[in-house]
Every structure is written in structure tokens, then in C-alpha cells.
Amino acid sequence: MNKNSNSRPIGIFDSGVGGLTVLNALKKQLPFENMIYVGDTARVPYGNKSEKLIQQYAREICDLLISLDCKMIVIACNTASSLALTYLRSSYALPIEGVIEPGVEEAIKHSRNKHIGVLGTHATIRSNVYESKLKKLNPDLMVTNQACPLFVPLAEEGWVDGEIPEKIAKYYLNPLVKNKVDTVILGCTHYPILKATITNILPKNVHLIDSAEVVAQKVKQILAQNKFATESKTEGHLECLVTDMPNQFSLVADRFVDFAIGEIKAIELH
Amino acid sequence: MNKNSNSRPIGIFDSGVGGLTVLNALKKQLPFENMIYVGDTARVPYGNKSEKLIQQYAREICDLLISLDCKMIVIACNTASSLALTYLRSSYALPIEGVIEPGVEEAIKHSRNKHIGVLGTHATIRSNVYESKLKKLNPDLMVTNQACPLFVPLAEEGWVDGEIPEKIAKYYLNPLVKNKVDTVILGCTHYPILKATITNILPKNVHLIDSAEVVAQKVKQILAQNKFATESKTEGHLECLVTDMPNQFSLVADRFVDFAIGEIKAIELH
């Protein structure tokens, strides 16, 4: 692999804005890497669609990212990670990472009392993907699952503090606190936006796992292991592509990242 | 028109479960009519999709409803009513009614102080469809628009009373109360689920317009005017069709109607 090839971008995709928390964590940990983000806003949400459809959408996006010369792909979406990661890995030769496995591994590493809480959308909780992956690694684990359907609109609104978001978060976290979990996985890419609120409610000894951060760490490892990391020392370039409504995306996107996201281009997928 | 043709069903469609509030109102006011409900769950939500796409989806559903011998069609979806009603009326010969115009007419009839509040999704409020239709009928009206993005997940959860839904509703209704509106339109088919909570928060003199109810009244009128009403005196038959995930639809559907919805069939649209 020559030096130039290491300047090839990392491709990141999600059904919409949620994956921007993963992009944000990647930009922090890998500031010199070039990145391309695809938000499939024409077909959001993925959570209520069938496995076959999600695999087709994910393949279309990966084909695009590969045609744009990406060196690796990050699935910044819990549904697509759950339903399409194995399929994509068997279809393509480049490294592909999802948001679920790194969070699961980190949770297992951190939990002392072997009782882990998982927060996610109805679709993710219903799929049982976290519990089954956790128990595959350690069948003795106890898992408390909690769907938090109001968290996505709260995050997209940027309505993250004050009485109402706090009361909603308390309501959702109550079963986890009662069951004395010592580790909580944020199992939806939107939820890091509510991290401060969630942290304040959980007892001090509970470790909160931000999947966006652990995925970024994993990507950094993969780049190093494969000698894929860029040698550049100037800030990486970001290209942001969406399949519908770039202006609406732009309005919400600013709440999800700590940097200026720049121009958002509309694309069509086939 | 012979007697038999009046037993033909009324077709009702929405992007998902929201339109069931319209179906519920129709069943109450027209218990002897046969009805077919289509929920386009494979492509929900409509609110973030382009006009062209919504018109295409609506046409596909109308083609299906007409092939199933419907005598009239009710668009039980604010987005599709806003973006596709004129297009559908120009494409088909049968009567087609949407959820917006009946609510607008009713609001104009009821308002004394000429200050009307509109609650809707971000997409509906952004489209300005209610304000422009209200002001077309009376340019002197004042309109206070309020997007209520947490109402849809609250309605779908059936989480409609208690401290948290009340506080959320108070937060959203506050600008309407402050601006002294005397009439409020529920501009989203999900919102009738939260009607009791909303009514309790609004001052006693404020008239709340449930679009589902006024649409059902309008449909009754149209059937009478066209001599389309069924002569049957036995309960009408209901067929419920969805484009994806019938089991998930079924779980939420029960919260939206006061009757047993029965079997939900999965269909494909073209």
C-alpha cells in the first residue's frame, strides 16, 4: 500500500442524521483522515423496514462509497449494523465496522456485576441484537433492555436539558437503576446527544458506553493494524451526501457535530 | 346508481397508523359503510419526502383502492392531503377528500376572535398549508403555528396521560394560550389520541377541532349529496392492508380505534 492510498477517505453511513455522532467522534480521534458521510434521508427510518430491504439499501450505499475510493466503511446506524454487517462483510473486501460489536465488547470489559443495561429504539430492542451478542460472549450476563422512543425526537430537536427531557430520561432509566446495572450501552446513534442528561440521572458508579466513541477507537485500531492511517497532518476533508432534503438535514446536523459541516449535497442511489 | 353499488367500500389511506383516528371517526358516524384502510408502512413517514414522491405513492394507493371497487377515497394523512389532493382529484373521477380543508372550514366557522392555532408535525408546519388555506378564506385571520414533534411518539406509545405527556403538551400549547387563540386545529392524524390531555390544558373557551371528526362529517355529507350512502343496516366490513410489518402495525393500531380491527394483511404496491 503506497502513501497516497492512505489518504483515501473513510466512508460512513446512516439512514439520517443519527450517524453524525459517529462522524463527530471519528473527526475527534482521527482529525487528519478524509471522510465521506452518506445520510439516506430519502428512506429514513431504517428501523421499521425488513432485513432484505436494509441489505439492499446498505449495498447501494457501499457501492457508492467504494466508487468514491473509500478505504474502509463504518455503518453508523444500529439497524443497518444489526441487519447488514455480516452480509456486507461477505460481499466486499475492504474493512467494514458497525456500531454494535464495539459497544458490546466495551460493555463486557467494563461490567463488574455482570448486569448491563441497553437503551435503544423500539426496533433495536425488539431485534434483541444487543442481548444476544452480549450473552454469546458471556451467557451469565443479565441484560435490562429499554426502548426510549422519545429520545430520537428530543435529540433531533436539540431539546436535551431542562425539566421535560430530564423527566423523560428518568422515566426510561428507572428500570435500569432499579435492576442495579453497572454498565449502560447507548444503543442508538442519536442518544449521545442526550449523554449529559443520562449521565446525571444514572448513579455515579454506572459506566455509560457511548457507541460513537468506542466505534471511533475501533476504527483507529483497524487503520493502524492495516497500516491504512493517513500520514497527513492537515485537517481532513469531509464530504456530506444525502439522498433527500439537504436543507432539512443541514438544520438538524449542526446539533450533532462540534465542527462546521459545510455544504451538503443531494445524491441519488441505485 | 343502483342499490348494490352503494355497498361499495370507502377507501381510506395514510402513511401508517395515524389515519386510523380518521377510520375510527368514520366507523362511528357511518357504521354501516364498508371500508378499506391502507397504511403505507413500508414508506412511512411521508413528511420528509418530496411532493413528486408523495404524489406517486398516493396514486399507487388510489389505483389499488379503485381496483378494489371503492366508491370514494379519504386521504387520512396531512402530508398527502397537502401535497397530493389536487393532483389526485385531477386524475380520478371518484370523490376524494383530504383532512386539511374540512378542518380549515370548521376553524373559520368557529373562531370569534379570528385567532386560530395550528398544531402539526414539523413537515406540516413548515409547509404552511394550514395558514395559507386559512388566510385564503379570510386574509384578516391571525394564525399561531406550533410543531409538536413529541406528540407522534407519545400517541404511538399510547402514553397520553400523566405528568410527562401533560408537561410536554403544556410546553407546546403555551404559545397558543399566550396568543389567546380561540380555536385550535389538530393538524396531524395522530393528535386526536392526545385530545383529552390537550383539552384539559387549553382554556375552557377554546374550541378544539379534531380533523378526524370533521372529515368524517364531510364524508357523510358527500355520500348523502351523491346518493352514495349504503342502505345496509348491518355493521360494515373493514379490510385493513399495510405495505410492511403487519404485526407491528397491529400492536399500535389497537390504541387508535375503539373497535377490534381484525386481521391486517400485507400487500405490495406498484
CSV table of N, CA, C and O in Angstrom, one decimal, chain A residues 11 41 67 89 166 179 181 214 233 238 248 258:
chain,number,residue,atom,x,y,z
A,11,GLY,N,-15.5,5.9,4.6
A,11,GLY,CA,-16.9,6.1,4.3
A,11,GLY,C,-17.8,5.8,5.5
A,11,GLY,O,-17.5,4.8,6.2
A,41,THR,N,-31.5,9.9,3.8
A,41,THR,CA,-32.7,10.6,4.2
A,41,THR,C,-34.0,10.4,3.4
A,41,THR,O,-35.0,10.6,3.9
A,67,SER,N,-17.1,3.4,-5.0
A,67,SER,CA,-16.8,4.1,-6.2
A,67,SER,C,-16.1,5.5,-5.9
A,67,SER,O,-15.5,6.0,-6.8
A,89,ARG,N,-19.9,-7.6,4.9
A,89,ARG,CA,-18.6,-8.1,5.0
A,89,ARG,C,-18.3,-9.3,4.1
A,89,ARG,O,-17.2,-9.5,3.6
A,166,GLU,N,-35.3,15.8,31.2
A,166,GLU,CA,-34.8,15.1,32.4
A,166,GLU,C,-35.8,14.1,32.9
A,166,GLU,O,-35.5,13.0,33.3
A,179,ASN,N,-32.8,-2.2,38.6
A,179,ASN,CA,-32.1,-3.5,38.4
A,179,ASN,C,-30.6,-3.5,38.7
A,179,ASN,O,-30.0,-4.5,38.5
A,181,VAL,N,-28.0,-2.2,37.2
A,181,VAL,CA,-27.0,-2.4,36.1
A,181,VAL,C,-25.8,-1.5,36.5
A,181,VAL,O,-25.9,-0.5,37.1
A,214,VAL,N,-16.6,4.4,21.1
A,214,VAL,CA,-15.9,3.2,21.0
A,214,VAL,C,-15.7,2.7,19.6
A,214,VAL,O,-14.8,2.1,19.2
A,233,LYS,N,-0.9,15.7,8.1
A,233,LYS,CA,-1.0,16.4,9.4
A,233,LYS,C,-1.9,17.6,9.2
A,233,LYS,O,-1.8,18.5,10.0
A,238,LEU,N,-14.1,16.7,4.5
A,238,LEU,CA,-15.3,16.0,4.8
A,238,LEU,C,-16.3,16.3,3.6
A,238,LEU,O,-16.5,17.4,3.2
A,248,GLN,N,-33.1,20.4,5.1
A,248,GLN,CA,-33.6,20.0,6.4
A,248,GLN,C,-32.5,19.3,7.2
A,248,GLN,O,-32.4,19.4,8.4
A,258,ASP,N,-19.5,19.0,16.4
A,258,ASP,CA,-18.8,20.1,17.0
A,258,ASP,C,-18.1,21.0,16.0
A,258,ASP,O,-17.3,21.9,16.4
